[in-house]
Short mmCIF file of C-alpha atoms and ligand atoms in Angstrom, two decimals:
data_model
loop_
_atom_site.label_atom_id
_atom_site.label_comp_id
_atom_site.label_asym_id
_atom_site.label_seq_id
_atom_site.Cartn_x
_atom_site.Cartn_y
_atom_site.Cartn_z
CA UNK A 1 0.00 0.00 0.00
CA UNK A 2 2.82 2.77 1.16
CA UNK A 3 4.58 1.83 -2.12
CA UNK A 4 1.69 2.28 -4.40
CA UNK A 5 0.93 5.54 -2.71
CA UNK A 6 4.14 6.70 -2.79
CA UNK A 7 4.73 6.08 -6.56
CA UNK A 8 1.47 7.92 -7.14
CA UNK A 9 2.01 10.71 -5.54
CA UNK A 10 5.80 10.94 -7.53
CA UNK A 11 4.00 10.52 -10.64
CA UNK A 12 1.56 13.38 -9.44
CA UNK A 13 3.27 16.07 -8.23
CA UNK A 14 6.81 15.53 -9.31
CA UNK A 15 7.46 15.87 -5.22
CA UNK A 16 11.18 13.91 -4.21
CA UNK A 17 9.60 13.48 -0.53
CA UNK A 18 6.04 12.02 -0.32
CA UNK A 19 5.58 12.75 2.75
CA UNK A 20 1.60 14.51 3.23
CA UNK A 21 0.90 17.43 5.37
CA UNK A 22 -0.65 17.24 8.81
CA UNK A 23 -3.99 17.96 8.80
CA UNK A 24 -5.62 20.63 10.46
CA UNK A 25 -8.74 18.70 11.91
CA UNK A 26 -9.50 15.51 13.21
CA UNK A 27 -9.90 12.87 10.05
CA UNK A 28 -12.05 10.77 11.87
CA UNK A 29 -14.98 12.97 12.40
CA UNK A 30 -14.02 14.89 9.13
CA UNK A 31 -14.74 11.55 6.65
CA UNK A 32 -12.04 9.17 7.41
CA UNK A 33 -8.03 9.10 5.75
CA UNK A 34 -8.75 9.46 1.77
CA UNK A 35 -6.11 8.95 -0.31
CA UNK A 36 -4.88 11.33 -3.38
CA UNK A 37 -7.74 11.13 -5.83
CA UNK A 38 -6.06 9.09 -8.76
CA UNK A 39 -6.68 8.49 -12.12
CA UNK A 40 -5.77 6.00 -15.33
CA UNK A 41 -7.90 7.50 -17.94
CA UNK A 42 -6.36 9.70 -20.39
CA UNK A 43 -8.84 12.31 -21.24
CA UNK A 44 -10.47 11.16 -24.17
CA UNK A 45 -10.73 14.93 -25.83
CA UNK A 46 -7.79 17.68 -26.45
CA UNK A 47 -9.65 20.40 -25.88
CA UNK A 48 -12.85 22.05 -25.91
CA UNK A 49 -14.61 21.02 -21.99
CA UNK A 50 -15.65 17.76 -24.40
CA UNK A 51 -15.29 15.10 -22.17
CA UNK A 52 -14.75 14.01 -18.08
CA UNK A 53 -11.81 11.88 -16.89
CA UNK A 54 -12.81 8.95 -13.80
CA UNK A 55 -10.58 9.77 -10.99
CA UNK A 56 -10.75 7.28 -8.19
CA UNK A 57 -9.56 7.38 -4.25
CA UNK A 58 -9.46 4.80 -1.54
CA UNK A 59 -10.41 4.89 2.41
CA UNK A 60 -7.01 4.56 3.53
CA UNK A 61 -8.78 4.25 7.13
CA UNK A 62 -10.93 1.19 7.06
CA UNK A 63 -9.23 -0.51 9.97
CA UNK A 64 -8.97 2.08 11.55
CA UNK A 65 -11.63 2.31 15.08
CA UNK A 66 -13.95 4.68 14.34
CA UNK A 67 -12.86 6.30 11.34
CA UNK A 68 -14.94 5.04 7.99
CA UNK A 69 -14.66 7.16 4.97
CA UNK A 70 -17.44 9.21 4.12
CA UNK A 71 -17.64 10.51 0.54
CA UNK A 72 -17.79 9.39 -2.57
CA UNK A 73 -14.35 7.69 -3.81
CA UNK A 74 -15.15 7.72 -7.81
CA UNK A 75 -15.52 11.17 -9.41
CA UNK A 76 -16.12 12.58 -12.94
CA UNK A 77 -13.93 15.64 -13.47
CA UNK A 78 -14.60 17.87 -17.06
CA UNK A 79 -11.15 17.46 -18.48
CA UNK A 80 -8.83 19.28 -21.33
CA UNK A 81 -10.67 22.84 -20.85
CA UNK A 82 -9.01 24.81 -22.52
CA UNK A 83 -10.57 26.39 -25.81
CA UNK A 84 -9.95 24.59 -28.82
CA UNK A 85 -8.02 26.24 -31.50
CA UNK A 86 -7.97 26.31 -35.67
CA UNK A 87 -8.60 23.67 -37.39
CA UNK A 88 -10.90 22.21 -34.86
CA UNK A 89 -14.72 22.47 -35.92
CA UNK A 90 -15.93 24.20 -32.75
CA UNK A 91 -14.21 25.86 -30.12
CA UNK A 92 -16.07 24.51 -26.96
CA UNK A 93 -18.30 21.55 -26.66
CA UNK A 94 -22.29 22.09 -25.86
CA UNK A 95 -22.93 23.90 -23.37
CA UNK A 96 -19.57 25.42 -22.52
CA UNK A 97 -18.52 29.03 -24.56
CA UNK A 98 -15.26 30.54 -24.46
CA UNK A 99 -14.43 32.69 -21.40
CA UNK A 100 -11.20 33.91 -19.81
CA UNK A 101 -10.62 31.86 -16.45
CA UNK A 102 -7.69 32.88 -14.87
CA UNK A 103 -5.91 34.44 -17.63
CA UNK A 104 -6.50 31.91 -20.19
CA UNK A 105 -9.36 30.89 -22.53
CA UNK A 106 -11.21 28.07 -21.37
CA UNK A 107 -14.54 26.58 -22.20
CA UNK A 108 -16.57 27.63 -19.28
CA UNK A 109 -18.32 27.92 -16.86
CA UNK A 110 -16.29 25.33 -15.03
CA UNK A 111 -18.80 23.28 -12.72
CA UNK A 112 -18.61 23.72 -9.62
CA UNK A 113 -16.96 20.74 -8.95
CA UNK A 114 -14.86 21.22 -6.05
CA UNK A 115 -11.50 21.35 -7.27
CA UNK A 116 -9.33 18.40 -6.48
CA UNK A 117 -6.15 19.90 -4.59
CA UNK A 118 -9.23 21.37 -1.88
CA UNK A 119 -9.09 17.96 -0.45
CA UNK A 120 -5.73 16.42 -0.88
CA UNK A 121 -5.13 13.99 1.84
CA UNK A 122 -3.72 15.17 5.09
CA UNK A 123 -2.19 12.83 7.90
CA UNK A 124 -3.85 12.84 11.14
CA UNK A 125 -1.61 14.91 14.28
CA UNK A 126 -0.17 12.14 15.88
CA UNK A 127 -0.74 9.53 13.50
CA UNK A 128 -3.15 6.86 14.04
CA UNK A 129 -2.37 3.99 16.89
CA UNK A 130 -4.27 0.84 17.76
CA UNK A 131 -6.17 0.12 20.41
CA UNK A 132 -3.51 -1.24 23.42
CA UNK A 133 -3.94 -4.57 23.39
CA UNK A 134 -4.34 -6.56 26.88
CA UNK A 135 -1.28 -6.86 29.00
CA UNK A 136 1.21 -10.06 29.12
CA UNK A 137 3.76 -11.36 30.89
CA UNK A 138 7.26 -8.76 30.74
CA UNK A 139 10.65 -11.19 30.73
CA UNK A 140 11.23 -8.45 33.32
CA UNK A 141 8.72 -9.69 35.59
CA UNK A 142 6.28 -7.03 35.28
CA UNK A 143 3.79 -6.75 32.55
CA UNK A 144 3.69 -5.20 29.25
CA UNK A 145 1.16 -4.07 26.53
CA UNK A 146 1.71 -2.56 23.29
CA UNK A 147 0.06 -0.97 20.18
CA UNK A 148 0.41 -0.69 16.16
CA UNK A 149 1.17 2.64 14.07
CA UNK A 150 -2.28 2.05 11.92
CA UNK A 151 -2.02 4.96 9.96
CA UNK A 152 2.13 4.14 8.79
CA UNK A 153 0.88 2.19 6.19
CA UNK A 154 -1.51 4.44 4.95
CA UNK A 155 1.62 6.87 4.66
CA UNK A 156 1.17 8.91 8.12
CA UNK A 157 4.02 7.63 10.53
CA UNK A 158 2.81 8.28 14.16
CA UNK A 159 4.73 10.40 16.39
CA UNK A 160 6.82 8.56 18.54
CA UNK A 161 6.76 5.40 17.11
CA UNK A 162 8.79 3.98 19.92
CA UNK A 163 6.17 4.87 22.08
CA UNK A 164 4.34 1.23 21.07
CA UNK A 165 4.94 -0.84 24.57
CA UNK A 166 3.90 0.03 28.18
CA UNK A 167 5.47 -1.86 30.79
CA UNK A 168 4.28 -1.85 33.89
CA UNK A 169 5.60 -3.23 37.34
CA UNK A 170 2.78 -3.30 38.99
CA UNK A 171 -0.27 -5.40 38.33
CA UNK A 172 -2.26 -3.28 35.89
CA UNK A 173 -6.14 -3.98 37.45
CA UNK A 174 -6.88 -0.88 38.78
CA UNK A 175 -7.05 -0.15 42.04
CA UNK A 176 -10.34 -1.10 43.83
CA UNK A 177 -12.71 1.36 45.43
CA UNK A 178 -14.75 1.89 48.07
CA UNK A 179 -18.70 1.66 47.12
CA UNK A 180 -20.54 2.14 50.57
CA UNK A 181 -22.67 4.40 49.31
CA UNK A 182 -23.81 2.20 46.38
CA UNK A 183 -24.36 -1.00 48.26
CA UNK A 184 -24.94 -0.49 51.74
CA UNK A 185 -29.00 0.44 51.74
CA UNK A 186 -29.69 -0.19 55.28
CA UNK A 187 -26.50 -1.68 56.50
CA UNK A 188 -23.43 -0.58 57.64
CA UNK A 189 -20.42 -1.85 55.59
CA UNK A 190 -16.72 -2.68 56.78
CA UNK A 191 -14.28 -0.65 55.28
CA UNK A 192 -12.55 -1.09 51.77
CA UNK A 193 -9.04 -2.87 52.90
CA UNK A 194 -7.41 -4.51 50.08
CA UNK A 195 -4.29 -6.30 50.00
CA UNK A 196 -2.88 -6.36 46.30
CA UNK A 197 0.16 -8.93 45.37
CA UNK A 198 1.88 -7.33 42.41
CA UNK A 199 4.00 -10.24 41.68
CA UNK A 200 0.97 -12.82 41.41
CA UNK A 201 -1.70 -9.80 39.96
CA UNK A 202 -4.14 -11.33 42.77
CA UNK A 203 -5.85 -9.64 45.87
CA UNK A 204 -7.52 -10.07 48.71
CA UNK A 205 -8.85 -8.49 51.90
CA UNK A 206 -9.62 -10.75 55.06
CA UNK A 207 -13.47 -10.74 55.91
CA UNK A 208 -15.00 -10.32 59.06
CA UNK A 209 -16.51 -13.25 60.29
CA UNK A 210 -17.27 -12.82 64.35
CA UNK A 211 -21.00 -11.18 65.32
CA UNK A 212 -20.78 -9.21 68.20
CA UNK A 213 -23.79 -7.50 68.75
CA UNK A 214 -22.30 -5.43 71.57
CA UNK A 215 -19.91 -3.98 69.26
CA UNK A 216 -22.57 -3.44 66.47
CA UNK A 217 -19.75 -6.11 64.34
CA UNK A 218 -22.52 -8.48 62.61
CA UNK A 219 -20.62 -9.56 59.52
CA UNK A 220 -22.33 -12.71 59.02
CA UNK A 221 -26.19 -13.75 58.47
CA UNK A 222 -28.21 -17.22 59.13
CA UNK A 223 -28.39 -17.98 55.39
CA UNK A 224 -31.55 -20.78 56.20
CA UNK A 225 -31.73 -22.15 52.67
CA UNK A 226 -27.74 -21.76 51.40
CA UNK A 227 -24.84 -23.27 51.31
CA UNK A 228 -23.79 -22.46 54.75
CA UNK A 229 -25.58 -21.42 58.06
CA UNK A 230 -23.93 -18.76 58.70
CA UNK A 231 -22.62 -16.42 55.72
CA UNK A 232 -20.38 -13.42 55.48
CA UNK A 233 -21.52 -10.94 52.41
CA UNK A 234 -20.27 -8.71 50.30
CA UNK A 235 -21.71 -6.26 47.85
CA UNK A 236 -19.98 -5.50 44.58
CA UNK A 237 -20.15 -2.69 41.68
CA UNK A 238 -19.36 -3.93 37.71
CA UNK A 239 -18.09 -1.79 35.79
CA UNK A 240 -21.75 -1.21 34.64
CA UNK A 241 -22.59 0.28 37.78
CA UNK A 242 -24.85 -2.88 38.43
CA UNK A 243 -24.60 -3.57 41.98
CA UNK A 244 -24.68 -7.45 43.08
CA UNK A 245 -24.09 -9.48 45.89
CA UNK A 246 -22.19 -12.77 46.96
CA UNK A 247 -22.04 -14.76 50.07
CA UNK A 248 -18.37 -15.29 50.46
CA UNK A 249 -17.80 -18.33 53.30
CA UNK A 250 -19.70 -19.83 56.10
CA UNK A 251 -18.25 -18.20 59.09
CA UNK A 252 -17.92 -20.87 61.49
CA UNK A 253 -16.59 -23.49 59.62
CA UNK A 254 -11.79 -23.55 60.11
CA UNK A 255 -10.17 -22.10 56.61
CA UNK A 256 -9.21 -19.09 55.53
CA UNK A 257 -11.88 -16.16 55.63
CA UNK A 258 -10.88 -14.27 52.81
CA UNK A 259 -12.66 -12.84 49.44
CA UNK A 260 -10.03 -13.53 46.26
CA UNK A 261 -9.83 -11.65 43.56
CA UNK A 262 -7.28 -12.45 40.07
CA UNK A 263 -6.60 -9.28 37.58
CA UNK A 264 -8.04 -9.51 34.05
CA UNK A 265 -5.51 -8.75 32.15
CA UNK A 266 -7.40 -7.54 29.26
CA UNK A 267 -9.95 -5.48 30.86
CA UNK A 268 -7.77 -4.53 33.37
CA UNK A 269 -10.50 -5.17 36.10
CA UNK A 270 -10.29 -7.74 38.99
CA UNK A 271 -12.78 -10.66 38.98
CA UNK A 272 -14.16 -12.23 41.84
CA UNK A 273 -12.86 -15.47 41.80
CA UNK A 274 -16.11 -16.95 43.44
CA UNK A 275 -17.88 -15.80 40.30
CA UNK A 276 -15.21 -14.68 37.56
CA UNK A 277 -17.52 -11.32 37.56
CA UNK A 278 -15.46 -7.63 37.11
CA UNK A 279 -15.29 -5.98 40.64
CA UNK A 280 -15.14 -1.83 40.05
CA UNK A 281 -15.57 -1.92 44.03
CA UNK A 282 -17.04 -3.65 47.18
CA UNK A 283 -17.24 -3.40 50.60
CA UNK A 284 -17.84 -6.26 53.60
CA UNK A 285 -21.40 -5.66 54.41
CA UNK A 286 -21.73 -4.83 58.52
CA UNK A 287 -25.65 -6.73 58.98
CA UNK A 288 -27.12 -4.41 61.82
C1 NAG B 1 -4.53 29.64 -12.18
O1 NAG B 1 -3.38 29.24 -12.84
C2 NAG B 1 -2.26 28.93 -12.01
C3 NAG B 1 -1.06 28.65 -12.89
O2 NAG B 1 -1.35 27.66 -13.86
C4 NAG B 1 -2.63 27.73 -11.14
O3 NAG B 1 -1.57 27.42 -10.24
C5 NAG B 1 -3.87 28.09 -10.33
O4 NAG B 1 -4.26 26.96 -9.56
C6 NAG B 1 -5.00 28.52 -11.24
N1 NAG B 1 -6.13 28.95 -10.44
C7 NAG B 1 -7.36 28.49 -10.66
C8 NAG B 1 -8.43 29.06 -9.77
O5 NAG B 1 -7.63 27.68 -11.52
C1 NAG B 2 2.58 -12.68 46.18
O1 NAG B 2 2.42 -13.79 45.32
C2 NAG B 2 3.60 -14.55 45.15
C3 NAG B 2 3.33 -15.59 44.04
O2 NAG B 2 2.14 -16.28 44.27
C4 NAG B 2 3.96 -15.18 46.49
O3 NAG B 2 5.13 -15.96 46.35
C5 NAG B 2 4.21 -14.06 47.50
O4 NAG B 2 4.44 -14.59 48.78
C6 NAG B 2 3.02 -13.13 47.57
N1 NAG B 2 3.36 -11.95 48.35
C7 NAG B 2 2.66 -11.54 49.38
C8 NAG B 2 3.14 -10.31 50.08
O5 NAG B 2 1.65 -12.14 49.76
C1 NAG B 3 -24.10 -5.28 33.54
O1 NAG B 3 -23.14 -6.30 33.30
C2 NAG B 3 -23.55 -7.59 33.70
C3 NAG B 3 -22.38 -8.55 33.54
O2 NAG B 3 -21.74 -8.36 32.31
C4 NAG B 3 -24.76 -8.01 32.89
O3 NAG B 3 -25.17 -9.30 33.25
C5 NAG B 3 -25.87 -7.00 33.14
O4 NAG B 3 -26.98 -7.31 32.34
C6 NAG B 3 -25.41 -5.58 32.84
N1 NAG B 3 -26.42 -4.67 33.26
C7 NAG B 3 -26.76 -3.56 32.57
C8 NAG B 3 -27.80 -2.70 33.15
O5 NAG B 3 -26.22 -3.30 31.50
#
């Protein structure tokens, strides 16, 4: 593709660098990344307005995210208008007439046809990257995600375009908030206390699971008809903003008490691992 264009553009415009200009706007909301408009015809006529030449263009944009052409790419553009001269039979063709247009004699009026060099293609600012893709593994031990330069082949080098990995030491999930006012209703919740493990990209937070009514601690609930008798709760945001709800262990049985998330490495959220749902935020529910 960057080789066709290039040798277009040479035969074009005669120009040693092919290099386009930066546009001034944003392509994507301005009809996509056109290329030059092109054309193989020879006009059929010498002279006279006679006769239109096919110029075509491409989207050079298509895979780019958001960014489809709009426009037409095939165009009919009145070629050879310039007034025919002795021993021709007519000067212009029907229904052009002889007129001066900038200082020469041309068979006029010229449509309106916007002129081609108004929209010679224009590379976006910065170029054109790719969506990140999801992190991996780093030989380093961290974790690293990178990105393509879509619009290089289409001609438009990004900026920086050693600026395609991220690598990041920590585990890239973002950091979990605190939702009490989304989930508690009538309860009181336990505070947000997360314990993240960059090395493994897991967390967890150690759940209340004593009542004391004295002490106005009532973490867990007779679940009657569940899996336990007695069950310690949380209450959890997506990244939706649906709220839900999971009973995490049965409070008087001997293990661990602890709610266990792993980081998506894709989405970049943490998933429950009771459930594999995204977790934006939770928060121990306090039943009082
Ligand atoms: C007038 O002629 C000059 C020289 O050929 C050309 O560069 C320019 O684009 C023309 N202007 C119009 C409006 O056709
Ligand atoms: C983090 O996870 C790694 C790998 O599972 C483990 O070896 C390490 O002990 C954990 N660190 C902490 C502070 O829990
Ligand atoms: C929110 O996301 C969950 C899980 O993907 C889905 O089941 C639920 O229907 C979504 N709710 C809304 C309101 O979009």
């Amino acid at each position: 593709m960057k080789t066709l264009f290039v040798s277009l553009s040479l035969i074009l415009f005669e120009v040693s660098e092919a290099a386009l200009p930066k546009c001034s706007y944003d392509v994507c909301t301005n009809g996509g990344l056109w290329s030059e408009w092109t054309s193989t015809e020879k006009c059929p006529t010498d002279c006279g307005s006679c006769a239109k030449r096919l110029y075509t263009r491409t989207c050079l944009s298509t895979n780019f995210p958001n960014c489809a052409c709009k426009g037409e790419s095939v165009r009919k553009i009145l070629c050879n208008t310039h007034v025919c001269v002795y021993p021709a039979q007519r000067t212009c063709c029907i229904p052009y007439v002889p007129m001066t247009i900038n200082k020469t004699s041309q068979c006029g009026p010229l449509p309106k046809d916007k002129l081609l060099s108004s929209e010679a293609p224009c590379c976006p600012k910065d170029g054109f990257w790719s969506q990140w893709s999801g992190y991996i593994r780093d030989e380093s031990g961290g974790w690293k995600r990178s990105r393509k330069c879509l619009s290089d082949s289409a001609g438009c080098p990004c900026d920086n375009p050693t600026n395609n990995v991220e690598i990041s030491k920590e585990c890239p999930c973002k950091k979990m908030v605190d939702v009490t006012n989304m989930v508690a209703d009538t309860h009181a919740t336990f505070p947000l206390n997360v314990q993240y493990n960059d090395t493994s990209c897991t967390a967890f937070q150690t759940m209340e699971h004593y009542n004391d009514q004295n002490k106005k601690v009532v973490p867990c609930n007779r679940w009657g008809n569940g899996k336990y008798l007695w069950a310690n709760l949380i209450r959890y945001v997506l990244p939706n903003n649906t709220r839900r709800e999971e009973r995490i262990q049965d409070c008087v049985s001997n293990g661990p008490k602890q709610v266990t998330f792993y980081c998506d490495l894709v989405s970049e959220y943490w998933r429950l691992d009771a459930n594999n749902e995204e977790v934006v935020g939770f928060n121990q529910i306090n039943i009082i």
